Coordinates of C-alpha atoms and ligand atoms in Angstrom, one line a residue:
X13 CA -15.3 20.1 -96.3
X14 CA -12.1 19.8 -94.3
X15 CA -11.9 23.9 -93.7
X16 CA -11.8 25.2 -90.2
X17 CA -14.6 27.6 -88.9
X18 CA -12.0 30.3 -89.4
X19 CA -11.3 29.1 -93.2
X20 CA -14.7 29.0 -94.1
X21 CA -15.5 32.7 -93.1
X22 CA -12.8 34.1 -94.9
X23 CA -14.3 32.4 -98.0
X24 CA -17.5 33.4 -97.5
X25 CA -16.7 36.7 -96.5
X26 CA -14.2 37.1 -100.1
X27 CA -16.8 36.1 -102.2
X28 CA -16.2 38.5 -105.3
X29 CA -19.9 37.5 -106.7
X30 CA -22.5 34.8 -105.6
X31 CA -21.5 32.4 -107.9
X32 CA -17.8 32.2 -107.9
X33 CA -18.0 28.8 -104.9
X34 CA -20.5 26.7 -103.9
X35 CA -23.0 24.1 -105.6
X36 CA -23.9 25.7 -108.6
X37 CA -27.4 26.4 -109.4
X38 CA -27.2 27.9 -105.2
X39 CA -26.3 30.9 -105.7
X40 CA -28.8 32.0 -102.5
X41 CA -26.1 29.8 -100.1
X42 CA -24.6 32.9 -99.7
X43 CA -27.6 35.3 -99.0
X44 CA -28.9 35.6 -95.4
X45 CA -30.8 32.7 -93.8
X46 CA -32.5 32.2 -90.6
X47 CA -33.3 28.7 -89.7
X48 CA -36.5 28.2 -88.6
X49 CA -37.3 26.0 -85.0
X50 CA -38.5 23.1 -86.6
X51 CA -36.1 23.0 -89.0
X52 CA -33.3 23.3 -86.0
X53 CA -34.9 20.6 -84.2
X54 CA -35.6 18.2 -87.1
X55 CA -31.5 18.6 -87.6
X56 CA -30.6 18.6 -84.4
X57 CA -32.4 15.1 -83.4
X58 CA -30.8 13.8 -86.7
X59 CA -27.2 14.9 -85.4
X60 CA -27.2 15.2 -81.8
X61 CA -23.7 16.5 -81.3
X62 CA -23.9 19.3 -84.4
X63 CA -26.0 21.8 -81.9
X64 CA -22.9 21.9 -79.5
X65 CA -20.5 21.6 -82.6
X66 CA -21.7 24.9 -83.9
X67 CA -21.9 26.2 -81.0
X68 CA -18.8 25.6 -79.3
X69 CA -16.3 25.7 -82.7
X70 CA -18.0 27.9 -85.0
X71 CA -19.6 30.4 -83.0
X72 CA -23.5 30.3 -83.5
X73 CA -26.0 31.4 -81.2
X74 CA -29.5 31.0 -79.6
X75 CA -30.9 34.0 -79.7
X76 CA -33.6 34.3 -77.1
X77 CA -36.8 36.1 -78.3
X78 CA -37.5 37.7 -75.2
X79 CA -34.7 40.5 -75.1
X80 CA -32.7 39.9 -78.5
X81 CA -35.2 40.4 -81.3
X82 CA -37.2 42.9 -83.2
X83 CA -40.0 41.8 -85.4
X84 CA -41.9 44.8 -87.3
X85 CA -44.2 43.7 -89.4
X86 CA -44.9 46.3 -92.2
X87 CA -45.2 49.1 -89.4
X88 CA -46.9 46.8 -86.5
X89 CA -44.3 46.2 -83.5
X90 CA -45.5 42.2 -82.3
X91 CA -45.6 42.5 -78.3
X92 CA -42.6 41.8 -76.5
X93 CA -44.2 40.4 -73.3
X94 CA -43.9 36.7 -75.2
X95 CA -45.5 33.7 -72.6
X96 CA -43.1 31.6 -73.3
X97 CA -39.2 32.3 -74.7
X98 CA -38.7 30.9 -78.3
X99 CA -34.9 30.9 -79.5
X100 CA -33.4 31.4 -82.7
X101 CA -30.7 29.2 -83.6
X102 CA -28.3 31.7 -85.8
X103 CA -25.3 30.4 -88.3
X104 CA -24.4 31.2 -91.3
X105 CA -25.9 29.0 -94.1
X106 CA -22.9 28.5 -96.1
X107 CA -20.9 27.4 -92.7
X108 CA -24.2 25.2 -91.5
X109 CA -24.4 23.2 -95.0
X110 CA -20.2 22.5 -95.2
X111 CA -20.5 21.3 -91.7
X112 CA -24.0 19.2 -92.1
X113 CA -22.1 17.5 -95.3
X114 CA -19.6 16.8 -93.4
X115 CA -21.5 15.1 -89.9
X116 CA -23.1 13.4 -92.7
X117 CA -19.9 11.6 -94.4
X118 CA -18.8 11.0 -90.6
X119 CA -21.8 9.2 -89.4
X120 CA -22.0 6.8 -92.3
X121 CA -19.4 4.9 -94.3
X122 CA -18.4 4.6 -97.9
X123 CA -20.4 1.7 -98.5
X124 CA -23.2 3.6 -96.8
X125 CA -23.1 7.0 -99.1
X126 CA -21.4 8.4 -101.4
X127 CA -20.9 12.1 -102.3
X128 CA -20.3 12.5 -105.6
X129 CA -19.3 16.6 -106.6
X130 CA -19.5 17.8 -110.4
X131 CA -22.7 15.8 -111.7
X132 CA -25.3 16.5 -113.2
X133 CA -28.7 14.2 -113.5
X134 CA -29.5 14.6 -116.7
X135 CA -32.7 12.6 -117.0
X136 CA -34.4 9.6 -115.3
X137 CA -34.2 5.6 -116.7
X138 CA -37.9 4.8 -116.3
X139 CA -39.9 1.4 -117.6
X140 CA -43.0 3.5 -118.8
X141 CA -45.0 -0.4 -118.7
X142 CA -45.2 -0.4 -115.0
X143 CA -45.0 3.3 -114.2
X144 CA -41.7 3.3 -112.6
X145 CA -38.6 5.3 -111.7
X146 CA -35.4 2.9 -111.5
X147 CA -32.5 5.2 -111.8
X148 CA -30.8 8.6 -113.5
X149 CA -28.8 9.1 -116.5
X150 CA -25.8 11.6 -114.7
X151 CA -22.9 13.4 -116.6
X152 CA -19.8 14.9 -115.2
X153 CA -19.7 18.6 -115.3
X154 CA -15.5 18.3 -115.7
X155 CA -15.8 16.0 -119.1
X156 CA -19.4 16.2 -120.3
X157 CA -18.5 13.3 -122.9
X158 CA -18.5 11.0 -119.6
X159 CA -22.1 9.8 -119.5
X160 CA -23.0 7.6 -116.4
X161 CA -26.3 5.5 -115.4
X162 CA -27.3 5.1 -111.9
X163 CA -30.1 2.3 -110.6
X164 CA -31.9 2.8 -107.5
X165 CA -34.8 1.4 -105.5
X166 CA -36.1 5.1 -104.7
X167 CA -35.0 8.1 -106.2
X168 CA -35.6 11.3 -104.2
X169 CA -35.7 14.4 -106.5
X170 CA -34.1 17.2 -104.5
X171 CA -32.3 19.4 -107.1
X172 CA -34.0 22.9 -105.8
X173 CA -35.9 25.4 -107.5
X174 CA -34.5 24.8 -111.2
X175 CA -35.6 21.1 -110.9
X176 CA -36.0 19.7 -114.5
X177 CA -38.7 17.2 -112.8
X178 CA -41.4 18.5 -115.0
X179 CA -39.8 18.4 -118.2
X180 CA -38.8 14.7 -117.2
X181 CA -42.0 13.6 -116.1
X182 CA -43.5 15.0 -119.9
X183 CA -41.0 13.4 -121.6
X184 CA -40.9 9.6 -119.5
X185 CA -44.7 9.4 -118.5
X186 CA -46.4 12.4 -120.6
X187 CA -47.4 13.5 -117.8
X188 CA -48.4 17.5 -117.3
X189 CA -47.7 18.7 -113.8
X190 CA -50.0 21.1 -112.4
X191 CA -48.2 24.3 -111.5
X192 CA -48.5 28.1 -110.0
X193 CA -45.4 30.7 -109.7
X194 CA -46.2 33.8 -108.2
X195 CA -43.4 36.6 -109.2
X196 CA -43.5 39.3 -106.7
X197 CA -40.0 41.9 -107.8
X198 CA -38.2 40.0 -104.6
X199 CA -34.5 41.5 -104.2
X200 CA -32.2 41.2 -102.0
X201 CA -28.8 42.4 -101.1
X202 CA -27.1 40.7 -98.3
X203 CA -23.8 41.3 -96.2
X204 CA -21.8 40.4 -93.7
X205 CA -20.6 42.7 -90.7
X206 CA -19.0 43.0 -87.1
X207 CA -21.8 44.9 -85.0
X208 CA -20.3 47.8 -82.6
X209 CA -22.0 49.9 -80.5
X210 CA -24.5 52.5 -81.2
X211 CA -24.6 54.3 -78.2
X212 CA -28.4 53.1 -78.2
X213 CA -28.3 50.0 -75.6
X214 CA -32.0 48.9 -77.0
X215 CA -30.9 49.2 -80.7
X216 CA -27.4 47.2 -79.8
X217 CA -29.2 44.1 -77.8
X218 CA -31.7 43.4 -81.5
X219 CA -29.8 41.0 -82.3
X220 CA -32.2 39.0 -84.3
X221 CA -35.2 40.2 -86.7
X222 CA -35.9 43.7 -88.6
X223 CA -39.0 45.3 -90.5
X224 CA -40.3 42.5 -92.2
X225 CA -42.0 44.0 -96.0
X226 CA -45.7 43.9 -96.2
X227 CA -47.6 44.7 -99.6
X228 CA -48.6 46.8 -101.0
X229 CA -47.5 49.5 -98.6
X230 CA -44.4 48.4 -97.2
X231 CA -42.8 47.3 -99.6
X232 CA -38.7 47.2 -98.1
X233 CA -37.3 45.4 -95.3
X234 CA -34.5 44.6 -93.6
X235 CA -33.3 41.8 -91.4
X236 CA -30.4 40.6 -89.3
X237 CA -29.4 37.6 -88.0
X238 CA -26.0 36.7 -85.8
X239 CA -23.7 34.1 -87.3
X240 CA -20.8 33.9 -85.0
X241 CA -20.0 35.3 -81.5
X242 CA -16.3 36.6 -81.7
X243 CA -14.1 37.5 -78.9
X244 CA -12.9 41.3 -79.8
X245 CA -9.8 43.3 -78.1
X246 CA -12.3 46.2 -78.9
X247 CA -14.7 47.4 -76.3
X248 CA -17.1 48.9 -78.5
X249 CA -17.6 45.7 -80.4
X250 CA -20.6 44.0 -79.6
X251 CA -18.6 40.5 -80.4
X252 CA -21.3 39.4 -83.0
X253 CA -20.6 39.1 -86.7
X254 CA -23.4 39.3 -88.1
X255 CA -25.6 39.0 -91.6
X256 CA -27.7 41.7 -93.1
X257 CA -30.1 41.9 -95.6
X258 CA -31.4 44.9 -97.0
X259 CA -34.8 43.3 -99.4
X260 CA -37.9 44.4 -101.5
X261 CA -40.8 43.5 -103.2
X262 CA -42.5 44.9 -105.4
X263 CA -39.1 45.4 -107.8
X264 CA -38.5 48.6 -105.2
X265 CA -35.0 47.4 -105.3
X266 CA -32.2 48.5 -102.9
X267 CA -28.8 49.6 -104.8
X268 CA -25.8 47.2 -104.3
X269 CA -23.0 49.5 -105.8
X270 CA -21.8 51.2 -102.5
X271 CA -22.2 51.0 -99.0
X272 CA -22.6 54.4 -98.4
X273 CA -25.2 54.4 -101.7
X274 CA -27.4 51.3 -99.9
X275 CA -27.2 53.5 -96.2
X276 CA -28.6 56.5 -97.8
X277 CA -31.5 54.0 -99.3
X278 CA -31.9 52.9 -95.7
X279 CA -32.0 56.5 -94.1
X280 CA -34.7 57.5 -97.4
X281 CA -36.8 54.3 -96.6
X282 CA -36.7 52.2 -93.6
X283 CA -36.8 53.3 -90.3
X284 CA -33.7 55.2 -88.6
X285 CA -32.7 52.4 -86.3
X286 CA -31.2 50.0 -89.5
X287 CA -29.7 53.2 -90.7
X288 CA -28.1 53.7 -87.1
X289 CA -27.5 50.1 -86.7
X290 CA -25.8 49.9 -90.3
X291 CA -23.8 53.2 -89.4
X292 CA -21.3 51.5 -86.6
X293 CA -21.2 48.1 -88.5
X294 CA -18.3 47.3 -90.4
X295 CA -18.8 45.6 -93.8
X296 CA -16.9 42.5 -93.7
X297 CA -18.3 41.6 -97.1
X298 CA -19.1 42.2 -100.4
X299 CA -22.8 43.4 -101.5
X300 CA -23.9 40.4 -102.8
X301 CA -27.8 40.9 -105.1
X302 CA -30.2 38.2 -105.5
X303 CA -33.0 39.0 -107.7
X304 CA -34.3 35.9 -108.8
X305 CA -36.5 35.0 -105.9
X306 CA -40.4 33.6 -106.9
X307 CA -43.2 31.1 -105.5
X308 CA -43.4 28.2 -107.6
X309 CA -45.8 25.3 -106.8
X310 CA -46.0 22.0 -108.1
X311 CA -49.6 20.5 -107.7
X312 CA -47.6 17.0 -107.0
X313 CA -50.9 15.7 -105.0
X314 CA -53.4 16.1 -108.2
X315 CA -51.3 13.1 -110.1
X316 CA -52.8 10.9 -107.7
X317 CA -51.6 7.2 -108.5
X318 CA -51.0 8.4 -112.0
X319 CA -47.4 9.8 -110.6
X320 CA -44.6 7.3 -111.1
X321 CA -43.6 4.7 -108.4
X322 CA -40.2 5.0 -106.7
X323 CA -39.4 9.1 -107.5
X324 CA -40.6 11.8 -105.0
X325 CA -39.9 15.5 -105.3
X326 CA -38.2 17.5 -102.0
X327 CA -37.5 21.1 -101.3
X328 CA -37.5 23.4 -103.4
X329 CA -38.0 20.9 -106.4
X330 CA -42.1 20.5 -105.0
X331 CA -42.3 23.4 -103.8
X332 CA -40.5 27.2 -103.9
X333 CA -41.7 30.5 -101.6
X334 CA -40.8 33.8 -101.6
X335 CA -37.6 34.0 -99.2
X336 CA -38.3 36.8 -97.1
X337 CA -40.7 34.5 -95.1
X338 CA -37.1 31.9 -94.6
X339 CA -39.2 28.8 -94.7
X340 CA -37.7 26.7 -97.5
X341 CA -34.9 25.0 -95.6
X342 CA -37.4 24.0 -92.6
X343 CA -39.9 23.0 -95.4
X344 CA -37.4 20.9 -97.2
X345 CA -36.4 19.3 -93.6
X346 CA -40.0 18.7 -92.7
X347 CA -40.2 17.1 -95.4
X348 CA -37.5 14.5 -95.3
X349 CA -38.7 13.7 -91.4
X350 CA -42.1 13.1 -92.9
X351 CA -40.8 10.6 -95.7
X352 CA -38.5 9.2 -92.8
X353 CA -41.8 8.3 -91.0
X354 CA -43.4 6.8 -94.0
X355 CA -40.8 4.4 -94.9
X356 CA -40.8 3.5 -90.9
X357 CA -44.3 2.5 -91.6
X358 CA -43.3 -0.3 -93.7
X359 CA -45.5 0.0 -96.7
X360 CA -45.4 -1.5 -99.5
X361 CA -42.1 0.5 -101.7
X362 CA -45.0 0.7 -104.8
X363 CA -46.9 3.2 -102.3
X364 CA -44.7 5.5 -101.1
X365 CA -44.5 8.2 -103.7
X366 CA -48.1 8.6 -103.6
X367 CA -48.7 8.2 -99.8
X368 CA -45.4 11.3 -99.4
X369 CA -46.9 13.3 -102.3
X370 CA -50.2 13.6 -100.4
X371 CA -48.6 14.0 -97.1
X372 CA -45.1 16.1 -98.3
X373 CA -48.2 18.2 -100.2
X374 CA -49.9 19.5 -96.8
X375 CA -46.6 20.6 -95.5
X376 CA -45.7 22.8 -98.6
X377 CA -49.7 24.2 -98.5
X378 CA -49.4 25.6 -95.3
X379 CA -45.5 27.1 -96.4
X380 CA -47.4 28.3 -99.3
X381 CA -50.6 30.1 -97.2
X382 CA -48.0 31.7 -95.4
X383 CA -46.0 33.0 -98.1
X384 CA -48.5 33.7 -100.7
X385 CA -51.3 35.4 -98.7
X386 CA -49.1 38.6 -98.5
X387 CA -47.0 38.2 -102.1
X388 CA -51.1 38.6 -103.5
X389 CA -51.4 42.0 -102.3
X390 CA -48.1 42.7 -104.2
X391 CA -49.1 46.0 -106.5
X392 CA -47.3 44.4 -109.4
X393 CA -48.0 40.8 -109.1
X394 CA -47.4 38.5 -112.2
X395 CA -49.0 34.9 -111.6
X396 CA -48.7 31.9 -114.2
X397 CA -50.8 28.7 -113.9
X398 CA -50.5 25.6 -115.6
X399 CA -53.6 23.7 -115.7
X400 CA -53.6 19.5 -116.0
X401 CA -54.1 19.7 -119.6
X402 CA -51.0 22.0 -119.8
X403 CA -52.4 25.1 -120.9
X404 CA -50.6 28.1 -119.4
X405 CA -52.3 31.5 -118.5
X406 CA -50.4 34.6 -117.2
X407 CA -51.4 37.3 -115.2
X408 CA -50.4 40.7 -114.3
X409 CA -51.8 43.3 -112.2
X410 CA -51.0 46.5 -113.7
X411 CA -52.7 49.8 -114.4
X412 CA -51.7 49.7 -118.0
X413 CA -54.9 49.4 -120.0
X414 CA -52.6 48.0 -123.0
X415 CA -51.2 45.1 -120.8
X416 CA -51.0 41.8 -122.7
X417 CA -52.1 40.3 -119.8
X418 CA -55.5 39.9 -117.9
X419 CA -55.8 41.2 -114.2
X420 CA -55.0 38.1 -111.6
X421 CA -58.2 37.7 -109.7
X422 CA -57.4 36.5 -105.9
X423 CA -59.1 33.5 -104.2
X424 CA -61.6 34.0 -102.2
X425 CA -60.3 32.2 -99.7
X426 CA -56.7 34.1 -100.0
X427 CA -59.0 37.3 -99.3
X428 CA -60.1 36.1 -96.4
X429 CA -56.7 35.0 -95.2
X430 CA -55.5 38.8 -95.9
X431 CA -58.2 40.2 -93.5
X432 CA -57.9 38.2 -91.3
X433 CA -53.8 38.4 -91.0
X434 CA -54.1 41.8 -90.8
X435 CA -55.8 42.0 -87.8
X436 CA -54.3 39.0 -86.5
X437 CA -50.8 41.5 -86.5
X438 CA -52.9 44.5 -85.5
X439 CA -54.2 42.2 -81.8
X440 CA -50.4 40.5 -81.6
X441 CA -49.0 43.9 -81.2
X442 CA -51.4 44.1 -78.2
X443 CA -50.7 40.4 -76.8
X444 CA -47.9 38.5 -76.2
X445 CA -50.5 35.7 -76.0
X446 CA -51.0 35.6 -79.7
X447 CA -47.4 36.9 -80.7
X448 CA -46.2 34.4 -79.3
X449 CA -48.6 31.9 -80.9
X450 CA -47.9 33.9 -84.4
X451 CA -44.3 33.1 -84.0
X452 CA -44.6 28.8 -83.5
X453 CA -46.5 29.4 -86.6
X454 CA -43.2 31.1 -88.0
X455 CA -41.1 28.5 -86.5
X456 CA -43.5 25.8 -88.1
X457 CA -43.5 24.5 -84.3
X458 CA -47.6 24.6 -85.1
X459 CA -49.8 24.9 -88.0
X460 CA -50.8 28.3 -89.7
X461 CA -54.3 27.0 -88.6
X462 CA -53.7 26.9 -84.9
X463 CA -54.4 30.9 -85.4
X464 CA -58.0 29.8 -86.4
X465 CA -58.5 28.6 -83.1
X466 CA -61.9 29.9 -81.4
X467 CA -60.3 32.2 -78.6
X468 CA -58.3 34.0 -81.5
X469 CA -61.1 33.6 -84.1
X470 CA -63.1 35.8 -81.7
X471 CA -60.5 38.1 -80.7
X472 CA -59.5 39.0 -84.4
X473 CA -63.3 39.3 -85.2
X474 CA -64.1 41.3 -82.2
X475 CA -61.2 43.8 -83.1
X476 CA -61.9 44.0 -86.8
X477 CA -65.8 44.8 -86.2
X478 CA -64.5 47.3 -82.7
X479 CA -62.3 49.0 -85.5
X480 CA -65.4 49.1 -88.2
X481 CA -67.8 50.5 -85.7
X482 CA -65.0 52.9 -83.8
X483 CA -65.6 51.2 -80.7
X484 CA -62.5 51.6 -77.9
X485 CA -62.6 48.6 -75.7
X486 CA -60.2 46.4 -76.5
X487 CA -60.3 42.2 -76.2
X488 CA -56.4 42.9 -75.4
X489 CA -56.8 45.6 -73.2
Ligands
LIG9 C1 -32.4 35.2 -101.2 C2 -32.9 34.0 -100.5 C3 -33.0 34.0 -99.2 C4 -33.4 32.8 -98.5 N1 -33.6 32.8 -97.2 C5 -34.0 31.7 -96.5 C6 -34.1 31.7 -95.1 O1 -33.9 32.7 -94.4 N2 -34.5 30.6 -94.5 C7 -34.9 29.5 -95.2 O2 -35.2 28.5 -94.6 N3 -34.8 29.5 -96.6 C8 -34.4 30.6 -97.2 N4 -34.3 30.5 -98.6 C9 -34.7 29.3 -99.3 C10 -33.6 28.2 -99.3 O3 -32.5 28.7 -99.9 C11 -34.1 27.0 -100.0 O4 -35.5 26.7 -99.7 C12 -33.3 25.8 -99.7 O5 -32.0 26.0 -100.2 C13 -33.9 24.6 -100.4 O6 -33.1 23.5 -100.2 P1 -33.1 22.3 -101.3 O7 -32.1 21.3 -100.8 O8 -34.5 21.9 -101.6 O9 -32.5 22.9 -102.6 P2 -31.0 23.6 -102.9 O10 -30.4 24.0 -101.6 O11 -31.3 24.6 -104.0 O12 -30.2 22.4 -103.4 C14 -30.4 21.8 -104.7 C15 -29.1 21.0 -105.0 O13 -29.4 20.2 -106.2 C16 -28.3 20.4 -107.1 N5 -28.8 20.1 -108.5 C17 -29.6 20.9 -109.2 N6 -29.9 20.3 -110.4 C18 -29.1 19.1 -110.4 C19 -29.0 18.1 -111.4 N7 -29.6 18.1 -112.5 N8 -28.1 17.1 -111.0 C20 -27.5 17.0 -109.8 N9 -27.6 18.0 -108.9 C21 -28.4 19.0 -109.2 C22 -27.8 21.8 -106.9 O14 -26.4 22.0 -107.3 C23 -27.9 21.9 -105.4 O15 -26.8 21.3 -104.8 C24 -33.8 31.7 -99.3 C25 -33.7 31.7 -100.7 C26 -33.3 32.8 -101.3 C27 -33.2 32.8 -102.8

């Protein structure tokens, strides 16, 4: 916590694997992150000085969206003529996390908090007569013989997407969780590198964004985000250091051996420009994989009053989403604010887990339209659901007739979300009206169903039934 900005990039940058610093159990601190706006305003109202802070001592950047960024979706450019200039806040997650920790010890004392490293939860104290949470059991990970008990007046459950939340609410309450993980053959392999010139001024100002992969027929991405601004001796550098992810669905994974091996996989698969872009960066890094990415859903909501009082889920414990979409930290903040607002409320303490699991439920179900409407047209799709009663189906879309497993069947309503975002992307690469309004829904500035709105509505309709009927007026002409 005490290492300079310059301490914590070497350590970053010398990782040998994913796991050898960290928390454990995060092993995706180290892959590439983009913040999302609401997730940067959210922190930055909560800290005031940290914007400034990062700025000013460890190099991060706005990135404005009007001349710095790229964003290819599948093979559909969005329009560049945004109405209004959006910025990307870009920093390193690793570095943003050490430095939040530490503005957090700062701004409160020891009687206030107390960070405790090298402990485990290892289940919850509950009084099963009156339906309560009051505390944890907790071990230390250094001498697992110590075993230690907690009390608390509210317990918030935020121990990410391995969260043993529904094995503890089985065994305390026997309660069965309703859930829905979506497994998609996610992988990514990110890096970190100093940009220097391409001799291609438009390719050297993207400074945020990539191809973003779209099933089933763009199935590998890549995407780069700045996470410091460095002062360089070296007129071709571009004074960025930046983070790079090379990424798949679909199980189409990119190699992590060599540099040179993943640069030929980017030449053979993704447009030039990454390949070009990649060419004059210099690997700062190791190649780090990360193959474990998923959806997972907890149906927290459907408990009703039947979940215990005084324990919540948050994060990535209620609710995980494929990564390449880089809304689970902004979730998990969105979150937080919203339970902030609820306890200003001042109701009763009783009420609050099931007033935040029907409110902290909506935020995840928009997170979860936007990342699930595209992982369904994933040609290899594996989806499990657990119903209330705890019975456990699996599905796989395959073409092998012997599969153990019936075909998934997707949601009506998920079917009309994938017509209707593919020519939502078709129009926004014709108006910087609706790319712009695309990308607050990206930022989770707005709602996913501020795209609904009538003048889009119409728009997407018009186009879709133009295309159908080979008409060549365009709305966006
Ligand atoms: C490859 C990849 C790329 C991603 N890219 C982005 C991105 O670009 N943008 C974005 O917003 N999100 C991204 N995400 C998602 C993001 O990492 C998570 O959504 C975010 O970390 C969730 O935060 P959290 O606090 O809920 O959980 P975590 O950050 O996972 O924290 C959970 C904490 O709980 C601790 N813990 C777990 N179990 C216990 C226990 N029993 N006792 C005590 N402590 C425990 C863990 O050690 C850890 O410290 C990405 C994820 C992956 C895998």
């Amino acid at each position: 916590m005490k290492s300079t900005a310059n301490e914590l990039l070497d350590y970053r940058c010398n990782l040998k694997c994913s796991s050898s610093l960290g928390r454990a159990g995060v092993t995706q601190s180290y892959q590439i992150h983009v913040l999302q706006g609401e997730g940067a305003n959210i922190l930055f109202e909560l800290f005031p000085n940290l914007k400034a802070k990062l700025i000013n001592e460890y190099g991060a950047c706005l990135c404005s969206l009007k001349n710095k960024f790229r964003f290819v979706i599948g093979d559909v450019l969005l329009n560049k003529n945004l109405t209004e200039d959006l910025h990307w806040f870009c920093i390193d997650r690793f570095t943003l996390e050490t430095i939040l920790r530490r503005e957090l010890c700062l701004q409160y004392d020891n009687e206030q908090i107390q960070w405790m490293s090298n402990t485990k939860v290892t289940q919850l104290i509950v009084n099963q007569s009156t339906n309560a949470v009051l505390g944890v059991k907790y071990r230390s990970k250094l001498n697992s013989d110590t075993k230690m008990q907690l009390y608390s007046d509210f317990i918030i459950d935020c121990t990410g997407r391995y969260s043993s939340s529904i094995k503890w609410l089985k065994e305390n309450f026997d309660l069965i969780l309703p859930t829905e993980e979506l497994h998609t053959g996610t992988g990514y392999v990110s890096f970190v590198g100093e940009r220097f010139k391409t001799g291609n001024v438009s390719l050297d100002s993207i400074h945020v964004g990539g191809n973003a992969a779209h099933a089933p027929n763009h199935n590998k991405g890549f995407l780069t985000t700045p996470i410091r601004q460095i002062k360089s001796s070296d007129p071709n550098s571009l004074g960025l250091l930046s983070n790079f992810a090379v990424y798949c669905v679909n199980s189409e994974y990119p190699p992590n051996d060599s540099y040179e091996n993943l640069l030929e996989w980017i030449k053979e698969y993704l447009p030039i420009d990454y390949y070009l872009i990649l060419k004059s960066t210099k690997l700062l890094s190791p190649l780090l994989p990360y193959r474990r990415a998923f959806d997972s859903r907890k149906y927290v909501e459907l408990l009703g009053r039947k979940w215990p009082l005084n324990y919540i889920l948050l994060g990535d414990a209620m609710c995980v989403f494929n990564p390449k979409n880089g809304q689970g930290m902004t979730h998990a903040c969105r979150q937080a604010k919203q339970l902030n607002e609820i306890f200003k409320q001042k109701y009763h303490l009783k009420d609050i887990s099931f007033i935040y699991n029907r409110q902290a439920s909506s935020i995840s179900e928009e997170c979860w339209l936007g990342s699930t409407t595209n992982d369904w047209a994933v040609p290899t799709l594996k989806v499990t659901k657990t119903d209330q009663y705890g019975k456990t189906t699996t599905y796989q879309r395959s073409e092998d007739s012997t599969s153990n497993y019936s075909q998934p069947k997707i949601p009506l309503f998920m079917q009309f979300l994938q017509w209707y975002t593919h020519w939502l992307i078709k129009c926004a690469a014709q108006s910087g009206e609706l790319s712009t309004a695309f990308l607050y829904v990206v930022f989770q500035e707005k709602t996913p169903y501020s795209l609904l709105q009538p003048k889009f509505f119409l728009k997407i309709l018009y186009s879709s039934f133009r295309n159908s009927f080979n008409l060549t007026k365009s709305l966006f002409d």
